[in-house]
XYZ file of N, CA, C and O in Angstrom:
880
model
N 77.724 122.896 94.145
C 77.693 121.290 95.068
C 76.081 121.555 95.928
O 76.679 122.509 96.922
N 75.381 121.013 95.993
C 74.429 121.172 97.055
C 75.092 120.553 98.290
O 75.230 119.113 98.318
N 74.442 121.022 99.320
C 74.997 120.752 100.577
C 73.964 119.735 100.959
O 72.649 119.131 100.832
N 74.635 118.467 101.749
C 73.885 117.770 102.235
C 72.970 117.751 103.764
O 73.749 118.459 104.695
N 71.923 117.681 103.846
C 70.737 118.175 104.966
C 71.185 117.224 106.018
O 71.652 115.860 105.780
N 71.479 117.983 107.065
C 71.715 117.098 108.755
C 70.456 116.155 108.708
O 69.567 116.846 108.952
N 70.750 114.950 109.387
C 69.309 114.235 110.316
C 69.362 114.456 111.721
O 70.451 113.922 112.111
N 68.711 115.297 112.474
C 68.653 116.011 113.863
C 67.803 114.763 114.577
O 66.628 114.658 114.081
N 68.180 114.490 115.436
C 67.605 113.168 116.028
C 67.173 113.648 117.497
O 67.118 114.822 117.562
N 66.039 113.116 117.900
C 65.464 113.331 118.857
C 66.044 113.575 119.742
O 65.820 114.724 121.051
N 66.958 113.014 120.273
C 68.034 112.873 121.455
C 68.994 113.894 121.497
O 69.145 114.716 122.017
N 69.255 114.839 119.735
C 69.600 115.878 119.718
C 69.010 117.034 120.972
O 69.223 117.926 121.477
N 67.407 116.904 120.627
C 66.777 118.057 120.919
C 66.295 117.547 122.578
O 65.969 118.657 123.543
N 66.402 116.547 122.820
C 66.351 116.193 124.303
C 67.030 116.814 125.341
O 67.417 117.022 126.072
N 68.849 116.268 124.473
C 69.614 117.068 125.117
C 69.829 118.741 125.582
O 70.003 119.286 126.406
N 69.071 119.170 124.333
C 69.274 120.667 124.673
C 67.943 121.322 125.373
O 68.460 122.293 126.060
N 67.018 120.516 125.484
C 65.742 120.906 126.589
C 66.288 121.006 127.965
O 65.668 121.427 128.776
N 66.774 119.355 127.950
C 67.763 119.486 129.134
C 68.462 120.048 129.884
O 68.616 120.308 131.041
N 69.028 120.795 129.070
C 70.573 121.940 129.707
C 70.233 123.606 128.849
O 71.036 124.008 129.520
N 69.453 123.532 128.231
C 68.661 125.416 128.110
C 67.492 125.530 128.241
O 66.643 124.953 127.379
N 67.346 125.748 129.414
C 65.836 126.244 129.944
C 65.115 127.109 128.768
O 65.919 128.207 128.691
N 64.100 127.112 128.593
C 63.066 128.068 127.818
C 63.918 128.382 126.485
O 63.800 129.387 125.774
N 64.761 127.306 126.169
C 65.121 127.333 124.568
C 64.221 127.565 123.378
O 64.613 128.093 122.221
N 63.168 127.137 123.463
C 61.997 127.123 122.558
C 61.576 128.539 122.611
O 60.739 128.724 121.285
N 61.877 129.351 123.239
C 61.203 131.009 123.571
C 62.991 131.972 122.549
O 62.111 133.021 122.584
N 63.733 131.476 122.485
C 64.520 132.141 122.346
C 64.505 132.595 120.324
O 64.108 131.875 119.797
N 65.172 133.698 120.621
C 64.855 133.989 118.701
C 65.828 133.213 118.093
O 65.563 133.016 116.555
N 66.900 132.975 118.406
C 67.915 132.119 117.410
C 67.021 130.567 117.377
O 67.338 129.959 116.112
N 66.346 130.038 118.558
C 65.767 128.611 117.988
C 64.446 129.026 116.933
O 64.277 127.996 116.291
N 64.011 130.288 117.439
C 62.740 130.556 116.405
C 62.766 130.729 114.940
O 62.483 130.097 113.986
N 64.294 131.220 114.849
C 64.807 131.361 113.247
C 65.344 130.149 112.970
O 64.942 129.991 111.577
N 65.646 129.544 113.860
C 66.276 128.049 113.174
C 64.838 127.116 112.495
O 64.875 126.318 111.869
N 63.667 127.451 113.535
C 62.275 126.647 113.220
C 62.277 127.036 111.801
O 61.418 126.393 111.095
N 62.200 128.383 111.668
C 61.540 129.254 110.056
C 62.548 128.475 109.187
O 62.405 128.225 108.362
N 64.317 128.261 109.552
C 65.154 128.081 108.646
C 64.611 126.574 107.834
O 64.323 126.267 107.056
N 64.414 125.780 108.900
C 64.034 124.228 109.058
C 62.521 124.390 108.115
O 62.719 123.258 106.953
N 61.893 125.201 108.163
C 60.800 125.416 107.234
C 60.650 125.393 105.788
O 60.438 124.824 105.040
N 61.835 126.136 105.869
C 62.271 127.064 104.210
C 62.981 125.754 103.563
O 62.504 125.444 102.800
N 63.622 125.021 104.678
C 64.746 123.657 103.937
C 63.378 122.828 103.501
O 63.909 122.021 102.426
N 63.118 122.339 104.439
C 61.795 121.353 104.255
C 60.650 121.811 102.919
O 59.874 120.551 102.506
N 60.936 123.021 102.926
C 59.718 123.497 101.708
C 58.427 123.722 101.962
O 57.635 123.805 101.146
N 58.303 123.859 103.244
C 57.159 124.229 103.838
C 57.055 125.968 103.994
O 57.582 127.092 103.494
N 55.695 126.174 104.549
C 55.750 127.898 104.565
C 56.323 128.179 105.449
O 56.769 128.031 106.397
N 57.284 129.516 104.994
C 58.387 129.957 106.097
C 58.268 131.713 106.220
O 57.800 131.947 104.764
N 59.007 132.068 106.982
C 59.163 133.909 106.975
C 60.205 134.294 106.141
O 60.824 135.149 105.948
N 61.181 132.876 105.602
C 62.655 133.135 105.549
C 62.724 133.691 103.636
O 61.604 132.748 103.275
N 62.929 134.537 103.373
C 63.133 134.835 101.731
C 64.599 135.365 101.633
O 65.186 135.919 102.627
N 64.319 135.305 99.945
C 65.914 135.965 99.902
C 66.972 134.940 99.785
O 68.128 135.777 99.663
N 66.802 133.954 100.247
C 68.195 133.363 99.882
C 67.756 131.871 99.514
O 66.854 131.583 99.371
N 69.020 131.155 99.466
C 69.042 129.293 98.662
C 68.946 129.064 99.598
O 69.225 128.889 100.830
N 68.634 127.761 99.231
C 68.180 126.312 100.240
C 69.727 126.281 100.848
O 69.571 126.146 102.236
N 70.880 126.144 100.383
C 72.191 126.175 100.565
C 72.427 126.984 102.006
O 72.897 126.623 102.600
N 72.037 128.206 101.709
C 72.789 129.421 102.472
C 71.543 128.899 103.829
O 71.982 129.104 104.643
N 70.125 128.467 103.489
C 69.611 128.439 104.708
C 69.776 127.281 105.513
O 69.869 127.430 106.756
N 70.719 126.562 104.916
C 71.336 124.928 105.655
C 72.412 125.277 106.476
O 72.493 124.995 107.593
N 73.148 126.317 105.965
C 74.378 126.930 106.458
C 73.647 127.635 107.644
O 74.539 127.768 109.240
N 73.010 128.453 107.687
C 72.606 129.271 108.594
C 71.898 128.462 110.142
O 72.042 128.892 111.126
N 70.985 127.361 109.166
C 70.591 126.462 110.342
C 71.344 125.940 111.306
O 71.405 125.886 112.106
N 72.341 125.633 110.592
C 73.457 124.543 110.902
C 74.483 125.588 112.267
O 74.715 124.920 113.229
N 74.372 126.738 111.684
C 75.473 127.493 112.867
C 74.336 127.814 113.903
O 75.446 127.773 115.239
N 73.269 127.647 113.851
C 72.126 127.777 115.304
C 72.676 126.857 115.823
O 72.777 126.781 117.193
N 72.208 125.473 115.383
C 72.464 124.161 115.738
C 73.656 123.979 116.656
O 73.567 123.622 117.753
N 74.973 124.321 115.993
C 76.089 124.156 116.927
C 76.281 125.321 117.964
O 76.920 124.568 118.705
N 75.745 125.991 117.738
C 76.066 127.149 119.214
C 74.957 126.799 120.093
O 75.146 126.597 121.343
N 73.457 125.981 119.621
C 73.190 125.579 120.875
C 73.387 124.364 121.480
O 73.098 124.377 122.478
N 73.851 123.344 120.595
C 74.596 122.121 121.289
C 75.926 122.518 122.097
O 76.043 121.999 123.222
N 76.453 123.376 121.854
C 78.029 124.156 122.446
C 77.513 124.360 123.648
O 78.196 124.501 124.474
N 76.361 125.357 123.928
C 75.757 125.785 124.931
C 75.450 124.664 125.795
O 75.915 124.908 127.046
N 74.610 123.526 125.285
C 74.202 122.685 126.134
C 75.322 122.016 126.636
O 75.241 121.726 127.910
N 76.333 121.361 125.840
C 77.430 120.967 126.498
C 78.165 121.664 127.395
O 78.420 120.820 128.344
N 78.426 122.897 127.386
C 79.141 123.831 128.684
C 78.211 124.050 129.559
O 78.614 123.685 130.956
N 76.544 123.798 129.737
C 75.913 123.946 130.637
C 75.721 122.670 131.501
O 76.049 122.546 132.976
N 76.172 121.271 130.568
C 75.672 119.899 131.118
C 77.438 119.657 131.623
O 76.764 119.254 132.952
N 78.453 119.987 131.305
C 79.515 119.854 131.894
C 79.424 120.676 133.113
O 80.621 120.243 134.323
N 79.083 121.807 133.433
C 79.079 122.961 134.557
C 78.547 122.476 135.239
O 78.648 123.056 136.388
N 77.126 121.854 135.537
C 76.005 121.776 136.155
C 76.155 120.335 136.968
O 75.908 120.103 137.766
N 76.192 119.328 135.752
C 75.830 118.231 136.225
C 76.752 117.691 137.601
O 76.844 117.142 138.483
N 78.060 117.861 137.353
C 79.017 117.611 138.575
C 80.112 118.467 138.738
O 80.743 119.078 137.798
N 80.122 119.077 139.916
C 81.512 120.279 140.145
C 82.477 119.630 140.186
O 82.859 118.716 140.547
N 83.389 120.660 140.122
C 84.935 120.478 139.621
C 85.423 119.731 138.682
O 84.474 119.187 137.509
N 86.468 120.082 138.019
C 87.317 120.196 136.990
C 87.466 118.513 136.332
O 87.605 117.929 135.575
N 87.583 117.410 137.540
C 87.960 116.371 137.062
C 86.733 115.423 136.510
O 86.821 114.270 135.937
N 85.239 116.193 136.265
C 84.360 115.462 135.982
C 84.436 115.676 134.199
O 84.373 114.567 133.576
N 85.401 116.460 133.884
C 85.499 116.448 132.116
C 86.334 115.265 131.946
O 86.229 114.995 130.555
N 87.430 115.410 132.759
C 88.318 114.127 132.256
C 87.877 112.825 132.374
O 88.192 111.861 131.516
N 86.602 112.396 133.495
C 86.026 111.337 133.786
C 85.209 111.348 132.222
O 85.220 109.988 131.964
N 84.779 111.995 131.896
C 83.592 111.948 130.852
C 84.596 111.623 129.258
O 84.246 110.471 128.833
N 85.795 112.155 129.260
C 86.369 111.911 128.156
C 87.062 110.633 128.241
O 87.029 109.910 127.145
N 87.301 110.159 129.357
C 87.895 108.787 129.515
C 86.513 107.336 129.302
O 86.915 106.757 128.332
N 85.300 107.745 129.693
C 84.761 107.014 129.078
C 83.921 106.886 127.884
O 84.359 105.774 127.533
N 83.871 108.205 127.390
C 83.922 107.846 125.528
C 85.313 107.627 125.264
O 84.722 106.716 123.844
N 86.109 107.636 125.743
C 87.503 107.034 124.684
C 87.510 105.388 124.958
O 87.396 105.046 123.811
N 86.991 104.895 126.484
C 87.029 103.577 126.525
C 85.971 102.910 125.703
O 85.969 101.948 124.818
N 84.848 103.583 125.516
C 83.609 102.899 125.075
C 83.870 103.019 123.503
O 83.323 102.134 123.021
N 84.616 103.881 122.712
C 84.609 103.815 121.659
C 86.055 102.947 121.258
O 85.985 102.176 120.380
N 86.664 102.374 122.572
C 87.745 101.628 121.959
C 86.999 100.160 121.969
O 87.645 99.731 120.925
N 86.347 99.842 122.804
C 85.875 98.474 122.898
C 84.830 98.430 121.661
O 84.435 97.364 121.149
N 83.628 99.405 121.220
C 83.192 99.435 119.864
C 84.332 99.273 118.965
O 83.618 98.247 117.860
N 85.159 99.834 118.970
C 86.076 99.704 117.300
C 86.512 98.529 117.178
O 86.755 97.521 116.528
N 86.706 97.821 118.596
C 87.298 96.403 118.621
C 86.547 95.492 118.201
O 87.035 94.692 117.487
N 85.696 95.795 118.025
C 83.975 94.983 117.971
C 83.408 95.002 116.290
O 82.757 94.476 115.638
N 84.309 95.991 116.019
C 84.288 96.774 114.584
C 82.754 97.223 114.346
O 81.910 96.760 113.345
N 82.147 98.042 115.448
C 80.410 98.338 115.633
C 80.509 99.452 114.586
O 81.733 100.212 114.376
N 79.464 99.125 113.972
C 78.919 100.082 113.030
C 77.199 100.146 112.850
O 76.865 99.260 112.656
N 76.821 101.132 113.254
C 75.355 101.200 113.797
C 75.020 101.773 112.302
O 73.580 100.634 112.019
N 75.313 102.250 111.465
C 74.917 102.003 110.162
C 75.936 102.647 108.708
O 77.033 102.993 109.244
N 75.683 103.060 107.638
C 76.563 103.408 106.927
C 76.778 105.263 107.008
O 77.985 105.733 106.767
N 75.857 105.523 108.105
C 76.227 107.025 108.512
C 77.084 107.151 109.716
O 76.540 106.761 110.447
N 78.515 107.536 109.560
C 79.375 107.496 110.699
C 79.139 108.876 111.537
O 79.383 108.173 112.707
N 78.111 109.557 111.425
C 77.902 110.407 112.133
C 76.911 110.220 113.124
O 76.843 109.907 114.206
N 75.931 109.203 112.748
C 74.972 108.237 113.346
C 75.495 107.680 114.361
O 75.290 107.420 116.012
N 76.815 106.671 114.232
C 77.570 105.742 114.891
C 77.831 106.850 116.061
O 78.268 106.373 117.081
N 78.663 107.826 115.650
C 79.673 108.342 116.328
C 78.592 109.228 117.639
O 78.671 109.231 118.925
N 77.366 109.835 117.471
C 76.441 110.181 117.966
C 76.017 109.225 119.138
O 75.857 109.632 119.901
N 75.792 107.972 118.477
C 75.251 107.002 119.523
C 76.129 106.916 120.806
O 76.234 106.779 121.917
N 77.750 106.738 120.151
C 78.889 106.189 121.245
C 78.537 107.623 122.713
O 79.232 107.482 123.260
N 78.898 108.737 121.775
C 78.656 109.952 122.517
C 77.364 109.961 123.707
O 77.259 110.392 124.830
N 76.279 109.506 123.029
C 75.255 109.552 124.100
C 75.297 108.200 125.035
O 74.827 108.452 126.220
N 76.044 107.254 124.734
C 76.266 106.196 125.563
C 77.118 106.643 126.925
O 77.150 106.198 128.249
N 78.431 107.605 126.227
C 79.114 107.790 127.214
C 78.521 109.111 128.289
O 78.961 108.829 129.606
N 77.427 109.547 127.975
C 76.347 110.231 128.731
C 75.654 109.960 129.524
O 75.700 110.153 130.549
N 75.345 108.422 129.176
C 74.098 107.991 129.791
C 75.647 107.317 131.048
O 74.840 107.296 132.270
N 76.327 106.877 130.939
C 77.290 106.380 131.676
C 77.986 106.687 132.666
O 77.823 106.819 133.668
N 77.964 108.470 132.173
C 78.475 109.409 133.193
C 77.279 109.572 133.942
O 77.742 109.763 135.250
N 76.114 109.872 133.379
C 75.473 110.370 134.539
C 74.895 108.939 135.611
O 74.786 109.288 136.676
N 74.933 107.872 134.859
C 74.361 106.691 135.799
C 75.770 106.447 136.963
O 75.308 106.258 137.938
N 76.986 107.048 136.511
C 77.769 106.508 137.857
C 78.279 107.876 138.404
O 79.541 107.777 138.803
N 77.851 109.062 138.208
C 78.163 110.710 139.041
C 78.828 110.330 139.746
O 79.599 110.671 140.749
N 78.030 109.552 140.640
C 78.117 109.294 142.586
C 78.744 108.019 142.744
O 78.697 107.703 143.928
N 78.991 106.867 141.796
C 79.677 105.868 142.216
C 81.334 106.251 142.914
O 82.006 106.969 142.391
N 81.403 105.320 143.866
C 82.816 105.528 144.568
C 83.408 104.332 144.021
O 83.481 103.220 144.147
N 84.609 104.831 143.073
C 85.404 103.789 142.371
C 86.282 102.814 143.311
O 86.921 102.363 142.654
N 86.317 103.318 144.626
C 86.980 102.602 145.321
C 86.757 101.290 145.538
O 86.711 99.936 145.675
N 85.220 100.768 145.400
C 83.930 100.173 145.814
C 83.574 99.331 144.709
O 83.650 97.804 144.780
N 83.837 99.780 143.373
C 83.693 99.027 141.815
C 85.020 99.177 141.399
O 85.685 100.719 141.272
N 85.264 98.488 140.404
C 85.983 98.341 139.674
C 85.448 98.961 138.109
O 84.963 98.493 137.351
N 86.634 100.356 137.746
C 86.158 101.010 136.645
C 85.870 100.400 135.189
O 84.966 99.982 134.438
N 87.046 99.289 135.078
C 87.120 99.012 133.734
C 86.180 97.744 133.636
O 85.396 97.426 132.730
N 85.760 97.233 134.735
C 84.677 96.095 134.774
C 83.364 96.688 134.269
O 82.266 96.064 133.451
N 83.066 97.698 134.767
C 81.819 98.542 134.702
C 81.520 98.962 133.216
O 80.716 98.929 132.491
N 82.981 99.761 132.932
C 82.769 100.515 131.220
C 82.554 99.120 130.404
O 81.891 99.620 129.268
N 83.598 98.208 130.550
C 83.144 97.159 129.547
C 81.719 96.330 129.497
O 81.256 96.134 128.534
N 81.220 96.334 131.037
C 80.107 95.577 131.081
C 78.988 96.347 130.150
O 77.619 95.825 129.831
N 79.092 97.801 130.839
C 78.176 98.495 130.070
C 78.159 98.657 128.724
O 77.451 98.856 127.749
N 79.397 98.579 127.576
C 79.613 98.619 126.552
C 78.838 97.783 126.161
O 78.500 97.485 124.737
N 79.136 96.259 126.505
C 78.877 95.148 125.927
C 77.255 94.913 126.080
O 76.884 94.324 125.209
N 76.589 95.313 127.085
C 75.065 95.518 127.164
C 74.778 96.662 125.942
O 73.929 95.906 125.026
N 75.566 97.822 125.426
C 74.630 98.441 124.667
C 74.912 97.581 123.264
O 74.123 97.821 122.269
N 76.130 97.034 123.196
C 76.356 96.271 121.675
C 75.597 95.689 121.298
O 75.208 95.509 120.093
N 75.264 94.337 122.302
C 74.503 93.692 122.138
C 73.138 93.751 122.143
O 72.592 93.313 121.128
N 72.487 94.586 122.592
C 71.386 95.012 122.520
C 71.085 95.999 121.401
O 70.015 95.829 120.385
N 71.847 96.929 120.581
C 71.916 97.466 119.246
C 72.215 96.540 118.097
O 71.379 96.616 117.564
N 73.071 95.283 118.364
C 73.138 94.656 117.383
C 72.047 93.564 117.150
O 71.717 92.989 116.215
N 71.206 93.059 118.346
C 70.274 92.136 118.234
C 69.192 92.559 117.840
O 68.614 92.006 117.058
N 69.034 93.891 117.324
C 67.762 94.562 116.367
C 68.360 94.976 115.045
O 67.699 95.670 114.295
N 69.389 94.389 114.586
C 69.964 94.726 113.445
C 69.510 94.217 112.139
O 68.711 93.322 112.230
N 69.611 94.697 111.027
C 69.194 94.011 109.633
C 69.764 92.467 109.558
O 71.219 92.488 109.932
N 69.186 91.732 109.526
C 69.792 90.472 108.913
C 70.494 90.137 108.019
O 70.917 89.390 107.454
N 69.830 91.242 106.848
C 70.583 91.019 105.657
C 71.976 91.878 105.858
O 73.114 92.210 105.058
N 72.684 92.701 107.019
C 73.853 92.814 107.336
C 74.886 92.208 106.893
O 75.112 91.183 107.246
N 76.043 93.015 106.040
C 76.974 92.386 105.971
C 78.483 92.862 106.745
O 78.333 93.918 107.126
N 79.303 91.694 107.455
C 80.555 92.259 108.055
C 81.682 91.988 107.198
O 81.909 90.408 107.075
N 82.773 93.119 107.466
C 83.978 92.559 106.855
C 84.888 91.326 107.497
O 84.804 91.393 108.892
N 85.438 90.608 106.509
C 86.163 89.474 107.280
C 87.687 89.936 107.032
O 88.341 88.707 107.804
N 88.041 90.528 106.555
C 89.366 90.705 106.136
C 89.687 92.253 106.912
O 89.103 93.126 106.790
N 90.791 92.060 107.942
C 91.547 93.717 108.186
C 92.591 93.435 107.568
O 93.333 92.428 107.532
N 92.964 94.987 107.373
C 94.129 95.342 106.419
C 94.893 96.303 107.045
O 94.198 97.669 107.007
N 96.409 96.872 106.969
C 97.006 97.874 107.533
C 97.888 98.202 106.658
O 98.554 96.938 105.901
N 98.418 99.589 106.819
C 99.907 99.673 105.893
C 101.279 98.555 106.514
O 102.035 97.906 105.666
N 101.177 98.215 107.785
C 101.707 97.438 108.455
C 101.988 96.086 107.829
O 103.628 95.552 107.459
N 100.794 95.404 107.572
C 100.594 94.471 106.803
C 101.514 94.352 105.603
O 102.035 93.305 104.746
N 100.873 95.476 104.508
C 101.609 95.469 103.081
C 102.766 95.457 103.005
O 103.615 94.779 102.384
N 103.673 96.099 104.174
C 104.690 96.285 104.232
C 105.834 94.990 104.670
O 106.676 94.531 104.122
N 104.943 94.318 105.617
C 105.360 92.828 105.864
C 105.597 92.235 104.822
O 106.507 91.090 104.672
N 104.967 92.561 103.508
C 104.670 91.279 102.753
C 105.581 91.725 101.252
O 105.183 91.322 100.410
N 106.233 93.118 101.695
C 107.108 93.528 100.339
C 106.628 94.425 99.596
O 106.825 95.058 98.320
N 105.322 95.139 100.201
C 104.607 96.024 98.895
C 104.875 97.682 99.797
O 104.882 97.558 100.824
N 105.123 98.397 99.028
C 105.080 100.021 99.291
C 103.688 100.730 99.601
O 103.042 100.574 98.373
N 103.788 100.802 101.014
C 102.440 101.474 101.039
C 102.473 102.996 101.661
O 101.279 103.759 101.811
N 103.483 103.773 100.977
C 103.311 105.298 101.195
C 102.387 105.907 100.557
O 101.672 106.840 101.203
N 102.115 105.818 99.168
C 100.757 106.229 98.555
C 99.689 105.592 98.720
O 98.294 105.647 97.943
N 99.541 104.738 99.763
C 98.293 103.871 99.760
C 97.307 104.678 100.645
O 97.445 104.657 101.889
N 96.175 105.025 100.366
C 95.232 105.535 100.748
C 94.255 104.852 101.970
O 94.278 103.309 101.761
N 93.461 105.669 102.409
C 92.562 104.336 103.605
C 91.223 103.514 102.413
O 91.361 102.606 102.963
N 90.808 104.483 101.859
C 90.238 104.085 100.674
C 90.712 102.666 100.129
O 89.993 101.539 99.387
N 92.076 102.801 99.431
C 92.788 101.753 98.995
C 92.959 100.338 99.755
O 92.427 99.415 99.479
N 93.097 100.477 101.121
C 93.171 99.575 101.937
C 91.521 98.874 102.253
O 91.567 97.839 102.376
N 90.590 99.802 102.034
C 89.135 99.071 102.531
C 88.580 98.495 101.423
O 88.262 97.393 101.467
N 89.299 98.827 100.127
C 89.034 97.906 98.786
C 89.860 96.907 98.594
O 89.339 95.778 98.784
N 90.870 96.872 99.233
C 91.568 95.851 99.191
C 91.260 94.405 100.168
O 91.222 93.243 99.741
N 90.825 95.181 101.573
C 90.213 94.109 102.368
C 88.969 93.574 101.843
O 88.754 92.404 101.997
N 88.029 94.462 101.262
C 86.954 93.954 100.871
C 87.406 92.772 99.636
O 86.832 91.601 99.602
N 88.489 92.820 98.696
C 88.919 92.178 97.771
C 89.198 90.951 98.546
O 88.850 89.647 98.038
N 89.872 90.863 99.428
C 90.224 89.764 100.128
C 89.619 89.021 100.382
O 89.515 87.754 100.685
N 88.650 89.652 101.464
C 87.253 89.093 102.167
C 86.733 88.340 101.066
O 86.160 86.965 101.435
N 86.082 88.767 100.073
C 85.308 88.006 98.927
C 86.084 86.945 98.441
O 85.605 85.822 97.915
N 87.355 86.841 97.930
C 87.884 86.072 97.546
C 88.206 84.543 98.631
O 87.932 83.891 98.056
N 88.222 85.581 99.986
C 88.388 84.188 101.025
C 87.136 83.702 101.131
O 87.030 82.166 101.236
N 86.008 84.108 100.880
C 84.488 83.432 101.221
C 84.421 82.463 100.342
O 83.700 81.707 100.494
N 85.041 83.061 99.342
C 84.679 82.158 97.659
C 85.583 81.002 97.533
O 85.829 80.133 96.794
N 86.592 81.128 98.721
C 87.352 79.794 98.776
C 86.770 78.576 99.348
O 86.233 78.646 100.554
N 87.523 77.353 98.682
C 87.466 76.102 99.724
C 87.460 76.282 101.581
O 87.139 75.440 102.155
N 88.490 77.067 101.607
C 89.161 77.100 102.879
C 88.096 77.364 103.758
O 87.913 77.418 105.089
N 87.557 78.590 103.273
C 86.032 79.299 104.137
C 85.624 78.231 104.751
O 85.004 78.470 106.002
N 84.523 76.963 104.035
C 83.740 76.286 105.135
C 84.522 75.833 106.296
O 83.667 75.615 107.370
N 85.543 75.649 106.001
C 86.344 74.550 107.003
C 86.433 75.723 108.217
O 86.617 75.362 109.434
N 86.924 76.864 107.951
C 87.286 77.770 108.985
C 85.709 78.153 109.835
O 85.580 78.587 110.987
N 85.054 78.356 108.918
C 83.959 78.802 109.175
C 83.501 77.922 110.513
O 82.654 77.912 111.562
N 83.361 76.545 109.990
C 82.895 75.640 110.812
C 83.364 75.680 112.033
O 83.048 75.390 113.164
N 85.275 75.579 112.239
C 85.488 75.621 113.417
C 85.428 76.988 113.946
O 85.303 76.542 115.048
N 85.143 78.042 113.314
C 84.944 79.029 114.400
C 83.372 79.050 114.943
O 83.047 79.388 116.374
N 82.401 78.515 114.516
C 81.035 78.231 115.094
C 81.474 77.245 115.715
O 80.468 77.579 116.868
N 82.061 76.183 115.499
C 82.100 75.332 116.806
C 82.835 75.824 118.476
O 82.021 75.527 119.011
N 83.349 76.545 117.639
C 84.289 77.417 119.124
C 83.394 78.453 119.813
O 83.111 78.309 121.170
N 82.522 78.836 118.928
C 81.618 79.920 119.666
C 80.345 79.406 120.312
O 79.439 79.716 120.723
N 80.058 78.098 119.895
C 79.262 77.039 120.328
C 77.704 77.214 119.577
O 76.468 76.980 119.978
N 77.857 77.538 118.414
C 76.888 77.725 117.504
C 76.374 76.593 116.752
O 77.504 75.699 116.571
N 75.035 75.995 116.484
C 74.788 74.896 116.247
C 73.854 75.149 115.199
O 73.307 76.114 114.618
N 74.242 74.154 114.089
C 73.493 74.164 112.492
C 71.465 73.971 113.173
O 71.352 72.999 113.703
N 71.109 74.372 111.800
C 69.590 74.360 111.866
C 69.502 72.469 111.791
O 70.047 72.186 110.998
């Protein structure tokens, strides 16, 4: 089976460059560049391996670089062991707020996760010297996440679809269904079917009107 090639973003390299001085002169980085050329079908010094093997070697180098950059970042940005816990708390809070709003940047889950990590990094850098005695942390993290979500979603695809039904195993059990062998994919498909059925029902128009009125949305 052919391996799926990773999409390496500019922010990935920005993070590497900010935390690993002269990384572009290192042997492993130069090797990664040649492997990438080989993977993309360009002229390369790499020979005698398959594209799949090249992807594995390339990814191993990238993972090591990223781990090294994280170690440098967490060790140099703020001294003291408390920083890691603060960063983890910020990431968890941002992910929680985004999850409540069913935020999904795209169909690529890794892209969404990468965005949340980038936001936590930005929040931590912005507030590395903040005295939380003078400011309320929960208000700051909520406002920061709300700002990011609104900015991101304001430029979203106008054809985007949003799930209207939420379903978990507890709900199935409450209605007398055995959920022991129900997979997450089963739940997702059930929720989609419920959403489709509801949106095609007469009650949908009535409930949509009530919800839009509550949010202050106006008709064209």
